[in-house]
Each structure stands twice: as structure tokens, then as C-alpha cells.
Amino acid sequence: MRTLLILFVVLFSNTLFGQNETYSIIVKDIETQLPIEDAMVVVLKTKQILMSNKEGKVTFVLKGGSNIEVSQTDYEPLTLRWASLKENDFVVYLNNKNTKLDEIVVSKQSPQKMLQKIVSNSRQKLAASYRLKVYVREFFMLDSKYSYYNDGLVNFQFTGNQKKSSTTLLVEQNRSYGLLETDVSADLMGYNLNNIMENYANLNYFDPILDSKAKKEYEFSTKGHPTNPEYYIMSISPLDKSKKALDTFEIIYDPIKKLILEFSITITPGNLAQIEEQTKIGSKNVTKSVVKVSYRVDGEDYYLLTSNEEIAYDLILKDKIKNIQVRNNFITTNFNRQNFTYKESDVFKEKSLFNKKNKVLTNYWDISGFTATEEEKGIINGLEFKM
């Protein structure tokens, strides 16, 4: 009897410690106590990469224990020993580097010439053969109401030379659902996944400001990063005299390695106000445009880490105006230099996951690297009855 009891305890313990557990961490600024968005959290045991949401939160599933690395461009990196992580919603505090090196950078080369070199070098580094496993999700809004949602776990196979990268897309799992009783399929506008990823790899967003003529429409300036002495920030803003809807750029880069680490592109409200709205039926008047992209340098590896894109526009119809908004997020969950094998029939050739039949094998969103905010949870949880 005693032997059986001991055997039961051993088996129970093995089962208990062999199970996957869900953990959550909240990243905050130690001085302001405010949550830090877009902090990168790496689970060292599994190499899983996670990004904190607007609430500073990340959630992950893990079997056993692992030390954790937490970093963000503006803060000092931190490595947490697993023994110190005791409960869910464990708060991690980061120290702001606070070096205040935001003075203008003086260089013999013009900022535009420097940008041309940085973009060229970054393109060459990205133009390689590798694959990324990416979690992608997309929210669609019609007249300020969440109307459609999709997400998926996908693989991008990159094929590149010194000038350009191209991608092949395979979808592992995905789900796509309407959130309203009414059919909005005629209004859906999803991002072309291959196209958007190739834009990130080839840095096509910078083409308009690399041309020498851009100096007539933009002002270029470079400053030291206010909290990280290893990086510079280049700001590119439309001149006031410009009458077109031009983007405002901010680029964080490593001046030694000449690699882009982050960039953001926005059309400011001031610029939009200067643009004469179109009234022709079928016209689209942009009301919001935001792109934010980050890359990871890990030894010799350099690849897309995250992206967030939002666009909103008013569509002019005969008897009314429709406001359409689309929000798209990418996060890389795994980088691998080995090509995957596949059949041509496995390749996803449509533009958006809107066009893909649902395929759910596991709760892939639990290992996505994204943790939904409370608002997003409410939207996504409403899909459960359809699954």
C-alpha cells in the first residue's frame, strides 16, 4: 500500500510539473509607474519573443521555468531570474536611460545622404534567405464599429539577393469572423500579406524621401537619441509650403552598424487639413495613416520584429459617406535560416486572411507574442461562440 502511495505521488508530481502553465508580466517605468508599450520580452528557454501591449502586459505559456530578458529602446535592459517570478501579473520595472543626448548631430554628410546609406545597408542585410514565423491579426471597422476580425499563424519564406527580397507565404492556422449581424464583405479591405512583408524587407516606404528632389518638400534633421547614446534619430517632416498629403518620418538607427531599428510614418492632422477633400463618387479621403515598424539585431541576424499599420478613410458614395478603418499587426515569433519544404498547393496566394477558410488546430493565439488589451479581449472573446 505504501509503495502504491509513493508511486501515485511521483506520477502526480510528474504530471503537475510537466504541464504547460500560463504566465503574465506587466512592464512599467520605475519612475512614472506607467506601463511601457512595445517592450520586448524574450523567454530564454524557448527563444519566444513577446511584445508588451498598451497596458504593458505580456502573456505566455511555458512548461517548467526560464529566465526572462526585458528590453526597450528607451530603457536599460533587464534579465529576470525565474525564481523571482512568483505570480501572474508580475510587475517588472525598467530604468529610463535618461542620458539626454538629444543634441543635433553634426556631420560632413547631409542627413539625406546618410539615410541613403543606412537604407541601402539595411536592405542588403535583410535581402537574405531565411524564414519567419509570424502572428498576424487584423481589425476592420465600418462607421466606427468593429465589423470584422481575422488572425493567423503564418510562415514567410524569404528569397533575396543584394537588391531585393521576395516572399512565399504558407498559412498554418487562421480564423476569420464577422462581428456584426449585417454582411460587410463588400466593404472589406485587408492588407496584402506578401506585399506588406516585402515592403518591410525592401524598405519601400523610404523611396519617396531618397530621391534628391525630396529636399524641396521635406526638412531633414538628425539628433542623438534622448535615452540611448548608441542610437540616432532622424526626423523628416514636410515643409509648410507643401500642398500635398505628405508623410512625416521618424527613424531610429544604429550609426555604427548603419542599420534601421525602428521607423514610424504618419500623416499629421495639419497636413490632412491642408488637403482639399475629393467629392467624386468612389473617392477616398484619408483621415488617418500610421505605420510603425521595428527590426531586431541578434548577432548576425537582422529581421522584422513587429509592425503596426492603421489607415482610415471616408469613402464617398452617392447618398452617404462610409468611414472605413483597418488595423494590422505583425509579430515575429520565430526566426530560422533553414528553408521549409512545401508543395506548391500549400502556398497561400490570396491577398488577405479574409479569403482563407478557417483552420484552427490549437489555441495558437496563446503563443502569438501579442497579449490583447481588455478592449481587444472583449472583441475577440465574442468570437468564441462561432468557433
mmCIF file of C-alpha atoms in Angstrom:
data_model
loop_
_atom_site.group_PDB
_atom_site.id
_atom_site.type_symbol
_atom_site.label_atom_id
_atom_site.label_comp_id
_atom_site.label_asym_id
_atom_site.label_seq_id
_atom_site.Cartn_x
_atom_site.Cartn_y
_atom_site.Cartn_z
ATOM 1 C CA MET A 1 0.000 0.000 0.000
ATOM 2 C CA ARG A 2 2.821 2.364 0.939
ATOM 3 C CA THR A 3 4.601 1.568 -2.355
ATOM 4 C CA LEU A 4 1.442 2.349 -4.317
ATOM 5 C CA LEU A 5 1.032 5.626 -2.453
ATOM 6 C CA ILE A 6 4.612 6.696 -3.219
ATOM 7 C CA LEU A 7 4.149 5.749 -6.876
ATOM 8 C CA PHE A 8 0.962 7.816 -7.029
ATOM 9 C CA VAL A 9 2.716 10.862 -5.555
ATOM 10 C CA VAL A 10 5.602 10.555 -8.030
ATOM 11 C CA LEU A 11 3.260 10.225 -11.003
ATOM 12 C CA PHE A 12 1.107 13.117 -9.786
ATOM 13 C CA SER A 13 4.181 15.319 -9.328
ATOM 14 C CA ASN A 14 5.488 14.472 -12.801
ATOM 15 C CA THR A 15 2.097 15.298 -14.287
ATOM 16 C CA LEU A 16 1.859 18.535 -12.333
ATOM 17 C CA PHE A 17 5.319 19.813 -13.254
ATOM 18 C CA GLY A 18 5.071 18.560 -16.819
ATOM 19 C CA GLN A 19 2.034 20.698 -17.614
ATOM 20 C CA ASN A 20 2.148 23.948 -19.529
ATOM 21 C CA GLU A 21 1.448 26.948 -17.344
ATOM 22 C CA THR A 22 0.299 30.433 -18.341
ATOM 23 C CA TYR A 23 2.281 33.391 -17.014
ATOM 24 C CA SER A 24 1.888 37.140 -17.371
ATOM 25 C CA ILE A 25 4.241 40.067 -16.828
ATOM 26 C CA ILE A 26 3.489 43.797 -16.723
ATOM 27 C CA VAL A 27 6.336 46.131 -17.719
ATOM 28 C CA LYS A 28 6.400 49.608 -16.148
ATOM 29 C CA ASP A 29 8.606 52.688 -15.936
ATOM 30 C CA ILE A 30 10.189 52.699 -12.471
ATOM 31 C CA GLU A 31 9.863 56.484 -12.123
ATOM 32 C CA THR A 32 6.457 57.234 -13.621
ATOM 33 C CA GLN A 33 4.877 53.846 -12.749
ATOM 34 C CA LEU A 34 3.250 53.956 -16.195
ATOM 35 C CA PRO A 35 3.053 50.867 -18.421
ATOM 36 C CA ILE A 36 5.653 50.568 -21.193
ATOM 37 C CA GLU A 37 4.289 49.635 -24.601
ATOM 38 C CA ASP A 38 6.368 47.651 -27.140
ATOM 39 C CA ALA A 39 8.859 46.329 -24.613
ATOM 40 C CA MET A 40 10.446 43.133 -25.951
ATOM 41 C CA VAL A 41 10.277 40.126 -23.632
ATOM 42 C CA VAL A 42 12.315 37.047 -24.571
ATOM 43 C CA VAL A 43 11.712 33.685 -22.866
ATOM 44 C CA LEU A 44 15.287 32.377 -22.942
ATOM 45 C CA LYS A 45 14.371 28.682 -22.693
ATOM 46 C CA THR A 46 12.162 28.668 -25.786
ATOM 47 C CA LYS A 47 13.530 31.817 -27.520
ATOM 48 C CA GLN A 48 9.936 33.016 -27.763
ATOM 49 C CA ILE A 49 9.627 36.765 -28.409
ATOM 50 C CA LEU A 50 6.759 38.785 -26.968
ATOM 51 C CA MET A 51 5.840 42.466 -27.147
ATOM 52 C CA SER A 52 4.016 44.341 -24.390
ATOM 53 C CA ASN A 53 0.680 45.916 -25.281
ATOM 54 C CA LYS A 54 -0.639 49.361 -24.331
ATOM 55 C CA GLU A 55 -1.187 48.074 -20.799
ATOM 56 C CA GLY A 56 2.458 46.969 -20.634
ATOM 57 C CA LYS A 57 1.375 43.339 -20.458
ATOM 58 C CA VAL A 58 2.682 40.127 -21.995
ATOM 59 C CA THR A 59 1.289 36.624 -21.538
ATOM 60 C CA PHE A 60 2.997 33.354 -22.416
ATOM 61 C CA VAL A 61 2.688 29.612 -21.949
ATOM 62 C CA LEU A 62 5.678 27.671 -20.627
ATOM 63 C CA LYS A 63 6.497 24.183 -19.410
ATOM 64 C CA GLY A 64 8.883 24.439 -16.475
ATOM 65 C CA GLY A 65 10.900 27.586 -15.803
ATOM 66 C CA SER A 66 13.066 30.011 -17.751
ATOM 67 C CA ASN A 67 14.923 33.257 -17.189
ATOM 68 C CA ILE A 68 13.411 36.264 -18.953
ATOM 69 C CA GLU A 69 15.012 39.171 -20.816
ATOM 70 C CA VAL A 70 13.150 42.501 -20.969
ATOM 71 C CA SER A 71 14.305 45.401 -23.153
ATOM 72 C CA GLN A 72 13.059 48.548 -24.826
ATOM 73 C CA THR A 73 14.952 51.167 -26.819
ATOM 74 C CA ASP A 74 14.482 53.896 -24.195
ATOM 75 C CA TYR A 75 15.330 51.754 -21.170
ATOM 76 C CA GLU A 76 18.129 49.738 -19.632
ATOM 77 C CA PRO A 77 17.702 46.003 -20.411
ATOM 78 C CA LEU A 78 16.942 43.620 -17.568
ATOM 79 C CA THR A 79 17.338 39.850 -17.106
ATOM 80 C CA LEU A 80 14.970 38.243 -14.592
ATOM 81 C CA ARG A 81 15.760 35.001 -12.832
ATOM 82 C CA TRP A 82 12.848 32.593 -12.914
ATOM 83 C CA ALA A 83 12.861 32.197 -9.133
ATOM 84 C CA SER A 84 11.877 35.864 -8.758
ATOM 85 C CA LEU A 85 8.697 35.463 -10.858
ATOM 86 C CA LYS A 86 6.140 34.352 -8.308
ATOM 87 C CA GLU A 87 2.666 35.227 -9.508
ATOM 88 C CA ASN A 88 0.716 36.290 -12.563
ATOM 89 C CA ASP A 89 0.695 39.982 -13.463
ATOM 90 C CA PHE A 90 4.196 40.182 -12.016
ATOM 91 C CA VAL A 91 5.363 43.790 -12.409
ATOM 92 C CA VAL A 92 8.786 44.409 -13.939
ATOM 93 C CA TYR A 93 10.258 47.893 -13.582
ATOM 94 C CA LEU A 94 12.698 49.309 -16.142
ATOM 95 C CA ASN A 95 15.079 52.235 -15.602
ATOM 96 C CA ASN A 96 14.990 55.006 -18.156
ATOM 97 C CA LYS A 97 18.496 55.541 -19.544
ATOM 98 C CA ASN A 98 17.923 59.274 -19.259
ATOM 99 C CA THR A 99 21.185 60.326 -20.945
ATOM 100 C CA LYS A 100 19.596 63.400 -22.547
ATOM 101 C CA LEU A 101 21.740 63.267 -25.684
ATOM 102 C CA ASP A 102 19.202 64.846 -27.969
ATOM 103 C CA GLU A 103 21.501 67.481 -29.437
ATOM 104 C CA ILE A 104 21.691 67.918 -33.194
ATOM 105 C CA VAL A 105 24.244 65.620 -34.826
ATOM 106 C CA VAL A 106 26.823 67.459 -36.920
ATOM 107 C CA SER A 107 28.112 65.517 -39.909
ATOM 108 C CA LYS A 108 30.000 66.226 -43.131
ATOM 109 C CA GLN A 109 27.276 64.350 -44.994
ATOM 110 C CA SER A 110 23.756 65.659 -45.353
ATOM 111 C CA PRO A 111 21.077 63.692 -43.435
ATOM 112 C CA GLN A 112 19.551 62.573 -46.739
ATOM 113 C CA LYS A 113 22.885 61.169 -47.958
ATOM 114 C CA MET A 114 23.296 59.385 -44.636
ATOM 115 C CA LEU A 115 19.757 57.999 -44.928
ATOM 116 C CA GLN A 116 20.528 56.647 -48.398
ATOM 117 C CA LYS A 117 23.498 54.714 -46.967
ATOM 118 C CA ILE A 118 21.520 53.420 -43.981
ATOM 119 C CA VAL A 119 18.600 52.250 -46.133
ATOM 120 C CA SER A 120 20.951 50.632 -48.647
ATOM 121 C CA ASN A 121 22.874 48.760 -45.955
ATOM 122 C CA SER A 122 19.677 47.678 -44.169
ATOM 123 C CA ARG A 123 18.209 46.419 -47.440
ATOM 124 C CA GLN A 124 21.308 44.350 -48.151
ATOM 125 C CA LYS A 125 21.234 42.852 -44.661
ATOM 126 C CA LEU A 126 17.528 41.975 -44.988
ATOM 127 C CA ALA A 127 17.929 40.548 -48.516
ATOM 128 C CA ALA A 128 18.844 37.018 -47.429
ATOM 129 C CA SER A 129 17.364 33.547 -47.369
ATOM 130 C CA TYR A 130 15.532 32.780 -44.116
ATOM 131 C CA ARG A 131 12.057 32.193 -42.773
ATOM 132 C CA LEU A 132 9.906 33.952 -40.225
ATOM 133 C CA LYS A 133 7.010 32.512 -38.286
ATOM 134 C CA VAL A 134 4.651 35.436 -37.810
ATOM 135 C CA TYR A 135 1.433 36.000 -35.921
ATOM 136 C CA VAL A 136 -0.780 38.399 -37.850
ATOM 137 C CA ARG A 137 -4.082 39.928 -36.856
ATOM 138 C CA GLU A 138 -6.404 42.467 -38.421
ATOM 139 C CA PHE A 139 -9.324 44.539 -37.180
ATOM 140 C CA PHE A 140 -11.789 46.082 -39.619
ATOM 141 C CA MET A 141 -14.129 48.912 -38.599
ATOM 142 C CA LEU A 142 -17.079 50.303 -40.521
ATOM 143 C CA ASP A 143 -18.572 53.625 -39.383
ATOM 144 C CA SER A 144 -16.719 53.384 -36.041
ATOM 145 C CA LYS A 145 -17.994 49.862 -35.282
ATOM 146 C CA TYR A 146 -15.764 46.784 -35.126
ATOM 147 C CA SER A 147 -17.093 44.757 -38.032
ATOM 148 C CA TYR A 148 -14.614 42.009 -38.915
ATOM 149 C CA TYR A 149 -11.612 40.281 -37.372
ATOM 150 C CA ASN A 150 -9.006 37.819 -38.528
ATOM 151 C CA ASP A 151 -5.765 36.431 -37.188
ATOM 152 C CA GLY A 152 -3.398 33.630 -38.084
ATOM 153 C CA LEU A 153 -0.048 31.945 -37.568
ATOM 154 C CA VAL A 154 1.834 32.082 -40.871
ATOM 155 C CA ASN A 155 5.284 31.351 -42.322
ATOM 156 C CA PHE A 156 7.106 33.705 -44.688
ATOM 157 C CA GLN A 157 9.955 32.173 -46.685
ATOM 158 C CA PHE A 158 12.339 34.900 -47.856
ATOM 159 C CA THR A 159 14.395 34.654 -51.016
ATOM 160 C CA GLY A 160 16.755 37.541 -51.562
ATOM 161 C CA ASN A 161 19.691 38.980 -53.423
ATOM 162 C CA GLN A 162 21.643 42.174 -52.756
ATOM 163 C CA LYS A 163 18.859 44.341 -54.137
ATOM 164 C CA LYS A 164 15.510 42.795 -53.289
ATOM 165 C CA SER A 165 13.621 40.230 -51.196
ATOM 166 C CA SER A 166 10.569 38.250 -52.222
ATOM 167 C CA THR A 167 8.355 36.102 -50.015
ATOM 168 C CA THR A 168 6.389 32.881 -50.185
ATOM 169 C CA LEU A 169 3.535 32.547 -47.699
ATOM 170 C CA LEU A 170 2.201 29.414 -46.027
ATOM 171 C CA VAL A 171 -0.664 29.601 -43.525
ATOM 172 C CA GLU A 172 -0.521 27.211 -40.571
ATOM 173 C CA GLN A 173 -3.717 28.247 -38.786
ATOM 174 C CA ASN A 174 -6.197 31.070 -39.038
ATOM 175 C CA ARG A 175 -9.659 32.294 -38.091
ATOM 176 C CA SER A 176 -11.788 34.980 -39.681
ATOM 177 C CA TYR A 177 -15.184 36.200 -38.459
ATOM 178 C CA GLY A 178 -17.715 38.950 -38.956
ATOM 179 C CA LEU A 179 -18.619 40.818 -35.757
ATOM 180 C CA LEU A 180 -21.944 42.245 -36.912
ATOM 181 C CA GLU A 181 -25.219 40.677 -37.952
ATOM 182 C CA THR A 182 -25.055 42.544 -41.253
ATOM 183 C CA ASP A 183 -22.817 41.361 -44.094
ATOM 184 C CA VAL A 184 -19.861 43.738 -44.569
ATOM 185 C CA SER A 185 -17.922 41.603 -47.027
ATOM 186 C CA ALA A 186 -18.424 44.125 -49.849
ATOM 187 C CA ASP A 187 -16.583 46.772 -47.798
ATOM 188 C CA LEU A 188 -13.717 44.635 -46.529
ATOM 189 C CA MET A 189 -10.258 45.895 -47.312
ATOM 190 C CA GLY A 190 -7.491 43.702 -45.956
ATOM 191 C CA TYR A 191 -3.746 44.162 -46.243
ATOM 192 C CA ASN A 192 -1.965 42.107 -48.891
ATOM 193 C CA LEU A 193 0.253 39.966 -46.640
ATOM 194 C CA ASN A 194 3.012 39.196 -49.142
ATOM 195 C CA ASN A 195 3.046 42.767 -50.365
ATOM 196 C CA ILE A 196 3.243 44.305 -46.904
ATOM 197 C CA MET A 197 6.021 41.934 -45.780
ATOM 198 C CA GLU A 198 8.043 42.619 -48.922
ATOM 199 C CA ASN A 199 7.635 46.345 -48.239
ATOM 200 C CA TYR A 200 9.147 45.800 -44.781
ATOM 201 C CA ALA A 201 12.035 43.716 -46.159
ATOM 202 C CA ASN A 202 12.797 46.031 -49.085
ATOM 203 C CA LEU A 203 12.124 49.248 -47.122
ATOM 204 C CA ASN A 204 9.968 50.564 -49.949
ATOM 205 C CA TYR A 205 8.405 53.145 -47.626
ATOM 206 C CA PHE A 206 11.559 55.250 -47.933
ATOM 207 C CA ASP A 207 11.601 55.568 -51.726
ATOM 208 C CA PRO A 208 9.804 58.973 -51.783
ATOM 209 C CA ILE A 209 12.380 60.598 -49.481
ATOM 210 C CA LEU A 210 15.515 59.056 -51.004
ATOM 211 C CA ASP A 211 15.099 60.950 -54.261
ATOM 212 C CA SER A 212 17.171 64.141 -54.393
ATOM 213 C CA LYS A 213 14.048 66.133 -55.281
ATOM 214 C CA ALA A 214 12.604 65.322 -51.847
ATOM 215 C CA LYS A 215 14.700 68.123 -50.310
ATOM 216 C CA LYS A 216 12.290 70.569 -51.933
ATOM 217 C CA GLU A 217 9.367 69.124 -49.979
ATOM 218 C CA TYR A 218 10.938 67.815 -46.750
ATOM 219 C CA GLU A 219 13.168 69.041 -43.956
ATOM 220 C CA PHE A 220 15.777 66.513 -42.723
ATOM 221 C CA SER A 221 17.363 66.651 -39.261
ATOM 222 C CA THR A 222 19.315 64.207 -37.072
ATOM 223 C CA LYS A 223 19.619 64.180 -33.285
ATOM 224 C CA GLY A 224 21.139 61.937 -30.683
ATOM 225 C CA HIS A 225 18.644 59.566 -29.086
ATOM 226 C CA PRO A 226 17.476 61.184 -25.802
ATOM 227 C CA THR A 227 17.775 57.976 -23.771
ATOM 228 C CA ASN A 228 20.119 55.682 -25.716
ATOM 229 C CA PRO A 229 23.589 57.000 -26.618
ATOM 230 C CA GLU A 230 24.132 54.196 -29.145
ATOM 231 C CA TYR A 231 21.358 55.374 -31.474
ATOM 232 C CA TYR A 232 20.448 58.409 -33.561
ATOM 233 C CA ILE A 233 17.011 59.661 -34.553
ATOM 234 C CA MET A 234 16.381 61.143 -37.985
ATOM 235 C CA SER A 235 13.251 63.251 -38.392
ATOM 236 C CA ILE A 236 11.867 64.046 -41.838
ATOM 237 C CA SER A 237 8.975 66.494 -41.926
ATOM 238 C CA PRO A 238 7.028 68.078 -44.810
ATOM 239 C CA LEU A 239 7.750 71.733 -45.410
ATOM 240 C CA ASP A 240 4.836 74.041 -44.644
ATOM 241 C CA LYS A 241 4.646 75.138 -48.273
ATOM 242 C CA SER A 242 3.803 71.614 -49.436
ATOM 243 C CA LYS A 243 0.226 71.285 -50.672
ATOM 244 C CA LYS A 244 0.218 67.513 -50.951
ATOM 245 C CA ALA A 245 -0.568 64.930 -48.251
ATOM 246 C CA LEU A 246 2.988 64.056 -47.263
ATOM 247 C CA ASP A 247 4.150 61.695 -44.558
ATOM 248 C CA THR A 248 6.213 62.560 -41.500
ATOM 249 C CA PHE A 249 9.047 60.091 -40.800
ATOM 250 C CA GLU A 250 10.969 59.246 -37.642
ATOM 251 C CA ILE A 251 13.816 56.743 -37.979
ATOM 252 C CA ILE A 252 15.855 55.265 -35.127
ATOM 253 C CA TYR A 253 19.102 53.767 -36.366
ATOM 254 C CA ASP A 254 22.497 52.496 -35.289
ATOM 255 C CA PRO A 255 25.096 54.894 -36.810
ATOM 256 C CA ILE A 256 27.927 52.360 -36.425
ATOM 257 C CA LYS A 257 26.214 49.316 -37.935
ATOM 258 C CA LYS A 258 24.165 51.571 -40.241
ATOM 259 C CA LEU A 259 21.002 49.581 -39.573
ATOM 260 C CA ILE A 260 17.439 50.796 -39.074
ATOM 261 C CA LEU A 261 15.993 49.661 -35.735
ATOM 262 C CA GLU A 262 12.614 51.384 -35.814
ATOM 263 C CA PHE A 263 10.685 53.732 -38.021
ATOM 264 C CA SER A 264 7.304 55.390 -37.904
ATOM 265 C CA ILE A 265 5.392 57.170 -40.638
ATOM 266 C CA THR A 266 2.324 59.314 -40.072
ATOM 267 C CA ILE A 267 0.213 61.793 -41.955
ATOM 268 C CA THR A 268 -0.320 64.552 -39.428
ATOM 269 C CA PRO A 269 -3.734 66.209 -38.925
ATOM 270 C CA GLY A 270 -2.189 69.509 -40.024
ATOM 271 C CA ASN A 271 -1.233 68.040 -43.368
ATOM 272 C CA LEU A 272 -4.638 66.494 -43.834
ATOM 273 C CA ALA A 273 -6.344 69.801 -43.094
ATOM 274 C CA GLN A 274 -4.474 71.406 -45.983
ATOM 275 C CA ILE A 275 -5.700 68.868 -48.494
ATOM 276 C CA GLU A 276 -8.820 69.640 -50.456
ATOM 277 C CA GLU A 277 -11.283 66.791 -49.989
ATOM 278 C CA GLN A 278 -12.445 64.904 -53.041
ATOM 279 C CA THR A 279 -16.186 64.770 -53.658
ATOM 280 C CA LYS A 280 -16.393 62.441 -56.650
ATOM 281 C CA ILE A 281 -18.347 59.207 -56.025
ATOM 282 C CA GLY A 282 -15.909 56.434 -55.177
ATOM 283 C CA SER A 283 -13.251 58.825 -53.868
ATOM 284 C CA LYS A 284 -11.347 58.064 -50.675
ATOM 285 C CA ASN A 285 -10.335 60.863 -48.287
ATOM 286 C CA VAL A 286 -7.703 59.680 -45.798
ATOM 287 C CA THR A 287 -8.430 60.649 -42.183
ATOM 288 C CA LYS A 288 -5.635 58.679 -40.519
ATOM 289 C CA SER A 289 -2.471 56.918 -41.637
ATOM 290 C CA VAL A 290 0.061 55.390 -39.219
ATOM 291 C CA VAL A 291 2.900 52.917 -39.823
ATOM 292 C CA LYS A 292 5.255 51.757 -37.047
ATOM 293 C CA VAL A 293 7.858 49.054 -37.714
ATOM 294 C CA SER A 294 10.722 47.615 -35.654
ATOM 295 C CA TYR A 295 13.601 45.292 -36.520
ATOM 296 C CA ARG A 296 15.748 43.037 -34.354
ATOM 297 C CA VAL A 297 19.525 42.723 -34.470
ATOM 298 C CA ASP A 298 20.584 39.444 -32.868
ATOM 299 C CA GLY A 299 24.256 38.763 -33.621
ATOM 300 C CA GLU A 300 24.468 38.366 -37.393
ATOM 301 C CA ASP A 301 20.697 38.047 -37.745
ATOM 302 C CA TYR A 302 18.619 41.073 -38.735
ATOM 303 C CA TYR A 303 14.901 40.780 -39.395
ATOM 304 C CA LEU A 304 11.448 42.270 -38.910
ATOM 305 C CA LEU A 305 10.293 42.102 -35.301
ATOM 306 C CA THR A 306 6.932 43.892 -35.228
ATOM 307 C CA SER A 307 4.746 46.134 -37.332
ATOM 308 C CA ASN A 308 1.566 48.107 -36.739
ATOM 309 C CA GLU A 309 -0.355 49.807 -39.510
ATOM 310 C CA GLU A 310 -3.579 51.774 -39.325
ATOM 311 C CA ILE A 311 -5.433 53.518 -42.077
ATOM 312 C CA ALA A 312 -8.794 55.259 -42.026
ATOM 313 C CA TYR A 313 -10.610 56.977 -44.844
ATOM 314 C CA ASP A 314 -14.014 58.314 -45.844
ATOM 315 C CA LEU A 315 -15.472 56.585 -48.887
ATOM 316 C CA ILE A 316 -17.729 58.901 -50.912
ATOM 317 C CA LEU A 317 -20.954 57.219 -52.038
ATOM 318 C CA LYS A 318 -23.930 58.615 -53.921
ATOM 319 C CA ASP A 319 -26.118 59.172 -50.874
ATOM 320 C CA LYS A 320 -23.727 58.899 -47.893
ATOM 321 C CA ILE A 321 -20.156 58.664 -46.666
ATOM 322 C CA LYS A 322 -18.722 55.464 -45.197
ATOM 323 C CA ASN A 323 -15.824 55.613 -42.782
ATOM 324 C CA ILE A 324 -13.549 52.591 -43.084
ATOM 325 C CA GLN A 325 -10.676 51.758 -40.720
ATOM 326 C CA VAL A 326 -8.226 48.854 -40.876
ATOM 327 C CA ARG A 327 -5.632 47.964 -38.216
ATOM 328 C CA ASN A 328 -2.998 45.338 -38.966
ATOM 329 C CA ASN A 329 -0.339 43.853 -36.622
ATOM 330 C CA PHE A 330 2.609 41.549 -37.282
ATOM 331 C CA ILE A 331 4.905 39.998 -34.707
ATOM 332 C CA THR A 332 7.720 37.545 -35.455
ATOM 333 C CA THR A 333 7.585 34.561 -33.116
ATOM 334 C CA ASN A 334 10.492 32.641 -34.642
ATOM 335 C CA PHE A 335 13.464 33.277 -36.956
ATOM 336 C CA ASN A 336 15.177 30.405 -38.793
ATOM 337 C CA ARG A 337 17.815 30.341 -41.540
ATOM 338 C CA GLN A 338 16.665 26.924 -42.785
ATOM 339 C CA ASN A 339 14.196 26.911 -45.662
ATOM 340 C CA PHE A 340 11.000 24.953 -45.167
ATOM 341 C CA THR A 341 9.792 22.367 -47.641
ATOM 342 C CA TYR A 342 6.329 22.626 -49.141
ATOM 343 C CA LYS A 343 4.169 21.741 -52.093
ATOM 344 C CA GLU A 344 3.043 24.429 -54.487
ATOM 345 C CA SER A 345 -0.543 23.673 -53.485
ATOM 346 C CA ASP A 346 0.339 24.696 -49.902
ATOM 347 C CA VAL A 347 1.268 28.247 -50.925
ATOM 348 C CA PHE A 348 -1.274 30.897 -49.933
ATOM 349 C CA LYS A 349 -1.763 33.102 -52.984
ATOM 350 C CA GLU A 350 -4.672 35.250 -51.858
ATOM 351 C CA LYS A 351 -4.123 38.775 -50.557
ATOM 352 C CA SER A 352 -5.653 38.598 -47.095
ATOM 353 C CA LEU A 353 -6.689 36.046 -44.480
ATOM 354 C CA PHE A 354 -10.203 37.340 -45.092
ATOM 355 C CA ASN A 355 -10.099 34.998 -48.090
ATOM 356 C CA LYS A 356 -8.867 31.910 -46.197
ATOM 357 C CA LYS A 357 -11.124 29.175 -44.859
ATOM 358 C CA ASN A 358 -10.824 28.851 -41.092
ATOM 359 C CA LYS A 359 -8.319 26.316 -39.809
ATOM 360 C CA VAL A 360 -7.918 26.114 -36.021
ATOM 361 C CA LEU A 361 -5.877 23.215 -34.640
ATOM 362 C CA THR A 362 -4.600 24.739 -31.399
ATOM 363 C CA ASN A 363 -5.001 27.961 -29.417
ATOM 364 C CA TYR A 364 -2.196 29.451 -31.493
ATOM 365 C CA TRP A 365 -3.028 32.966 -30.282
ATOM 366 C CA ASP A 366 -1.781 31.978 -26.792
ATOM 367 C CA ILE A 367 1.775 31.765 -28.173
ATOM 368 C CA SER A 368 1.403 34.664 -30.573
ATOM 369 C CA GLY A 369 3.625 37.162 -28.774
ATOM 370 C CA PHE A 370 0.707 39.601 -28.601
ATOM 371 C CA THR A 371 -1.388 39.998 -25.473
ATOM 372 C CA ALA A 372 -4.774 41.520 -26.212
ATOM 373 C CA THR A 373 -5.796 44.624 -24.276
ATOM 374 C CA GLU A 374 -9.011 44.467 -22.259
ATOM 375 C CA GLU A 375 -10.897 46.148 -25.119
ATOM 376 C CA GLU A 376 -9.489 43.698 -27.656
ATOM 377 C CA LYS A 377 -10.294 40.739 -25.387
ATOM 378 C CA GLY A 378 -13.929 41.789 -25.359
ATOM 379 C CA ILE A 379 -13.989 41.805 -29.162
ATOM 380 C CA ILE A 380 -12.122 38.538 -29.597
ATOM 381 C CA ASN A 381 -13.983 36.693 -26.831
ATOM 382 C CA GLY A 382 -17.176 37.448 -28.675
ATOM 383 C CA LEU A 383 -15.927 35.097 -31.417
ATOM 384 C CA GLU A 384 -15.894 32.021 -29.183
ATOM 385 C CA PHE A 385 -19.495 31.079 -29.956
ATOM 386 C CA LYS A 386 -18.530 30.895 -33.641
ATOM 387 C CA MET A 387 -15.507 28.708 -33.136
#
